[in-house]
PDB file of C-alpha atoms in Angstrom:
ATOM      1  CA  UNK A   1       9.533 -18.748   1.874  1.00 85.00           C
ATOM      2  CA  UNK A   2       8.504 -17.983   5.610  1.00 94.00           C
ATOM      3  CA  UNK A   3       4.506 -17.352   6.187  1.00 96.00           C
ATOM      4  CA  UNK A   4       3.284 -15.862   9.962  1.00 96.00           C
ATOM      5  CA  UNK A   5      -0.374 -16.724  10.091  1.00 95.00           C
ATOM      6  CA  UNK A   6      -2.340 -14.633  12.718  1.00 96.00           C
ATOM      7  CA  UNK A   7      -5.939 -16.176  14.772  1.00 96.00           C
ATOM      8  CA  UNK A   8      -7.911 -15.720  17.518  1.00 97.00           C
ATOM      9  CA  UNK A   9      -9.272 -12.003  16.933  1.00 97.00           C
ATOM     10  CA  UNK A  10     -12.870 -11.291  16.966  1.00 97.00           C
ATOM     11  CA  UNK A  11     -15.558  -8.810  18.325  1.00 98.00           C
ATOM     12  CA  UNK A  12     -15.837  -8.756  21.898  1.00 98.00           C
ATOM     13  CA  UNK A  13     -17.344  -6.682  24.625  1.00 98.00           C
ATOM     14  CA  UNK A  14     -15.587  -3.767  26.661  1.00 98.00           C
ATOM     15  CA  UNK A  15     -13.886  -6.126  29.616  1.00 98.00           C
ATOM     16  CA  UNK A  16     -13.031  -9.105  28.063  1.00 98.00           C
ATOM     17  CA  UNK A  17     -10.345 -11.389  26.551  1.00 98.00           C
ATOM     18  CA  UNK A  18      -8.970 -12.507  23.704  1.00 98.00           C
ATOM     19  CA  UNK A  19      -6.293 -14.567  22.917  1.00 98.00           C
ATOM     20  CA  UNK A  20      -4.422 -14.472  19.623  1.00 98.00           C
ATOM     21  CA  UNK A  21      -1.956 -16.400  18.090  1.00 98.00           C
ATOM     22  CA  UNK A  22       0.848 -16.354  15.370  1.00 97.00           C
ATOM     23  CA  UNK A  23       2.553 -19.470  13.932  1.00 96.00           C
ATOM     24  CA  UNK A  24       4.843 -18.822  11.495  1.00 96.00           C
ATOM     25  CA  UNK A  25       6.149 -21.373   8.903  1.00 95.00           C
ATOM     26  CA  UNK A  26       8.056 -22.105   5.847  1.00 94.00           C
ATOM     27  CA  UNK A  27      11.823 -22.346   5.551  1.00 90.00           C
ATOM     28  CA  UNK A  28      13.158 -21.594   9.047  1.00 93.00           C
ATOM     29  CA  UNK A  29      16.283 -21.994  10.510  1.00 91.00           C
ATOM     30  CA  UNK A  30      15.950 -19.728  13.520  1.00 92.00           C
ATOM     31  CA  UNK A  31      13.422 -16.879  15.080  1.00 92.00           C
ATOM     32  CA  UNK A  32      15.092 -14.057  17.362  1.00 92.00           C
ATOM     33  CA  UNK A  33      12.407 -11.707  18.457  1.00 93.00           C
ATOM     34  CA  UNK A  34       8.539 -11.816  17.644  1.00 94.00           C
ATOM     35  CA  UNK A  35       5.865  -9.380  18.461  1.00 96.00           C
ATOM     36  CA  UNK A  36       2.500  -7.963  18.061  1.00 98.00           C
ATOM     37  CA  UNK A  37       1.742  -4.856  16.188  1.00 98.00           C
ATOM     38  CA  UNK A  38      -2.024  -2.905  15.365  1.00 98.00           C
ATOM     39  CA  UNK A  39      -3.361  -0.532  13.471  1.00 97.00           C
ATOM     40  CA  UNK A  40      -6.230   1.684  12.901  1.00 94.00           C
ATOM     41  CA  UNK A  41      -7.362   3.145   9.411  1.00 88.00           C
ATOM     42  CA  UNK A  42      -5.476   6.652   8.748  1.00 84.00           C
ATOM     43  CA  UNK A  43      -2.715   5.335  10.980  1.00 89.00           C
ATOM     44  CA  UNK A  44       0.780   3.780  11.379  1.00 91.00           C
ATOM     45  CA  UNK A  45       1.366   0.023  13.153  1.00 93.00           C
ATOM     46  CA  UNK A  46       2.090   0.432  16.426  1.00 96.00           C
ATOM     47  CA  UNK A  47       3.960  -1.634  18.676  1.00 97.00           C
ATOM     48  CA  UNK A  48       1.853  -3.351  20.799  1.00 98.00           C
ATOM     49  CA  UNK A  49       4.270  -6.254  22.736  1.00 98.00           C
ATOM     50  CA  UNK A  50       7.478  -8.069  21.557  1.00 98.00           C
ATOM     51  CA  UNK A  51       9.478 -10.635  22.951  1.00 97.00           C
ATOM     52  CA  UNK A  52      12.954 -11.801  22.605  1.00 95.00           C
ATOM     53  CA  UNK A  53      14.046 -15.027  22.107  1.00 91.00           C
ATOM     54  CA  UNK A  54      15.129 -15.256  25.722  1.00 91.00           C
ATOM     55  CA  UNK A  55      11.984 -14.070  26.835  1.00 93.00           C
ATOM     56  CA  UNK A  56      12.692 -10.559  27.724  1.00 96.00           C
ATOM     57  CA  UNK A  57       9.345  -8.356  26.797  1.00 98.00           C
ATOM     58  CA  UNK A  58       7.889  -5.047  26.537  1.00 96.00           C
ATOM     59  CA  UNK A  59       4.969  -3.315  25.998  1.00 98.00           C
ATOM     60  CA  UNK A  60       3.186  -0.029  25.050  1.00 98.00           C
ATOM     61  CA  UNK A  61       1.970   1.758  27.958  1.00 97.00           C
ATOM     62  CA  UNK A  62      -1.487   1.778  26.844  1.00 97.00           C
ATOM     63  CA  UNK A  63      -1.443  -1.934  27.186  1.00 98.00           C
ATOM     64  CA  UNK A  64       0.498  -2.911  30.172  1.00 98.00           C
ATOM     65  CA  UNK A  65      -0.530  -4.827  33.043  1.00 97.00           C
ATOM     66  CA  UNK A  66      -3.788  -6.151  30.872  1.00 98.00           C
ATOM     67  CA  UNK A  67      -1.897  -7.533  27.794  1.00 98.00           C
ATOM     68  CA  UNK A  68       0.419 -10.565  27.794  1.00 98.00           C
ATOM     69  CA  UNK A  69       3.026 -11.607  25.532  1.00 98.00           C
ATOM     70  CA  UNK A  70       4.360 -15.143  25.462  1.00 97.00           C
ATOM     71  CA  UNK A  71       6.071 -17.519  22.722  1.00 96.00           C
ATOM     72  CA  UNK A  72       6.184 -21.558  22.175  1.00 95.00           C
ATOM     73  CA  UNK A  73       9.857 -21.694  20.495  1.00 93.00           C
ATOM     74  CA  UNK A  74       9.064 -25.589  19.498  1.00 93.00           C
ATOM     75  CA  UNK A  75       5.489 -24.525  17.934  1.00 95.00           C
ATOM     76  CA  UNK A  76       7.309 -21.389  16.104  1.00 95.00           C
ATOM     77  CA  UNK A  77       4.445 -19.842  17.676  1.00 96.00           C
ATOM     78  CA  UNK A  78       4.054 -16.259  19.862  1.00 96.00           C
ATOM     79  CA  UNK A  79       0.702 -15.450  21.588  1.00 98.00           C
ATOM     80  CA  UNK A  80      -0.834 -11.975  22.860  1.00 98.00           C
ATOM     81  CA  UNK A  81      -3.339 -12.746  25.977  1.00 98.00           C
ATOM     82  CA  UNK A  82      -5.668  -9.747  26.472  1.00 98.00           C
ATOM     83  CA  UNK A  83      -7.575  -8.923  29.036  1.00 98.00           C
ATOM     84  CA  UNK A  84      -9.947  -6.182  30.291  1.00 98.00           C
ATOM     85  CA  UNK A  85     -10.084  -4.667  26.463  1.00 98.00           C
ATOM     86  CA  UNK A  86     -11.322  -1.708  25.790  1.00 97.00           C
ATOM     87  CA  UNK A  87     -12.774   0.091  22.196  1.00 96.00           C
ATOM     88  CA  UNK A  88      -9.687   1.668  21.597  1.00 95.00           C
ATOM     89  CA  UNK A  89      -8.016  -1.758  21.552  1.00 97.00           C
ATOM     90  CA  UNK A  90     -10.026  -1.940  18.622  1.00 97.00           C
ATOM     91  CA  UNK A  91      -7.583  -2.328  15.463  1.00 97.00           C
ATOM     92  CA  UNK A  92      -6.348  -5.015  12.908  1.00 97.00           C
ATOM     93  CA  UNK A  93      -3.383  -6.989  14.830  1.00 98.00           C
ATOM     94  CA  UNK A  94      -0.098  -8.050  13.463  1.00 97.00           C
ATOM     95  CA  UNK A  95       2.316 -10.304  13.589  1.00 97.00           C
ATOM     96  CA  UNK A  96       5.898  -9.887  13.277  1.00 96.00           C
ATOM     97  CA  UNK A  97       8.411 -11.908  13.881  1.00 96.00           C
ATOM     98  CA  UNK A  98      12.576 -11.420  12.998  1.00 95.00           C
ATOM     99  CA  UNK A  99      13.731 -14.964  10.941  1.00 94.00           C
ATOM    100  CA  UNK A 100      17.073 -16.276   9.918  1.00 91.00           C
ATOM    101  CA  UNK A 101      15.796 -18.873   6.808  1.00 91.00           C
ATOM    102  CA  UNK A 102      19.409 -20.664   6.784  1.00 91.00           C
ATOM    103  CA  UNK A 103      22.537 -20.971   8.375  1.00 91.00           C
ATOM    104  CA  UNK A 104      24.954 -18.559   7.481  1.00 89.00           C
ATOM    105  CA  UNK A 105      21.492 -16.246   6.301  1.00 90.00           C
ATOM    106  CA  UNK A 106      20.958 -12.741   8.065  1.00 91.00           C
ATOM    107  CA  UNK A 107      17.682 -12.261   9.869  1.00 93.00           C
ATOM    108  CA  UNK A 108      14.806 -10.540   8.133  1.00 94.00           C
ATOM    109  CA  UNK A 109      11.456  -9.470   9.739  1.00 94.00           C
ATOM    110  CA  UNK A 110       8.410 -11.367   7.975  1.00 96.00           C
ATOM    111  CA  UNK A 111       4.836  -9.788   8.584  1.00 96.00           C
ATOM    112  CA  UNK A 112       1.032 -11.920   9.048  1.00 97.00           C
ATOM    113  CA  UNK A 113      -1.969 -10.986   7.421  1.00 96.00           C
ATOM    114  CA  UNK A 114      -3.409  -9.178  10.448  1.00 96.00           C
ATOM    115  CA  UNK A 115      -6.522 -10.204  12.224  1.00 97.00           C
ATOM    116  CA  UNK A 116      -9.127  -7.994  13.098  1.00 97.00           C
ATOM    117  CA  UNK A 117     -10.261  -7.058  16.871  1.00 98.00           C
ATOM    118  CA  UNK A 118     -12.905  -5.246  17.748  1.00 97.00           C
ATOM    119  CA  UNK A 119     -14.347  -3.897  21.140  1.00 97.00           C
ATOM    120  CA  UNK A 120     -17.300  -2.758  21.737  1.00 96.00           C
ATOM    121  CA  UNK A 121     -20.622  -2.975  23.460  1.00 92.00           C
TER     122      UNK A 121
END
């Protein structure tokens, strides 16, 4: 059983930062690629930044150059750094991440709880 636990979201004011973080644990043998999704009521989860495990990234356009994706491979841990937010960052964020739970065991994607963030003045 893998579990991705999401922190770090919280209301904040148009222009400033917050820092989440995912840890995921349980039965893992190996994590490929991990990354941060959100989503608004009446809509889909969009992709927001993933990472691969050999650190190549990407982004939405709506967040680049203000949003920052990184990952701790020995904490089984990926972070999203945001800065200058805006309301429409405003959404519940989640965590995904792509596990293998054995050797010899294909990779499966595993989804957090979702934290909420919310901008606004």
């Amino acid at each position: 059983q893998v579990q991705l636990v999401e922190s770090g979201g919280g209301l904040v004011q148009p222009g400033g930062s917050l820092r989440l973080s995912c840890a995921a644990s349980g039965s893992i043998f190996s994590i490929n690629a991990m990354g941060w999704y959100r989503q608004t009521p009446g809509k889909q989860r969009e992709l927001v930044a993933a990472i691969t495990s050999g650190d190549t990234t990407n982004y939405a356009d709506s967040v680049k150059g203000r949003f920052t994706i990184s990952r701790d491979n020995a904490k089984n841990t990926v972070y999203l750094q945001m800065n200058s937010l805006k309301p429409e960052d405003t959404a519940v964020y989640y965590c995904n991440s792509n596990i293998n739970t054995g050797k010899g065991i294909r990779y499966r994607n595993y989804w957090g709880q979702g934290t909420q963030v919310t901008v606004s003045s």
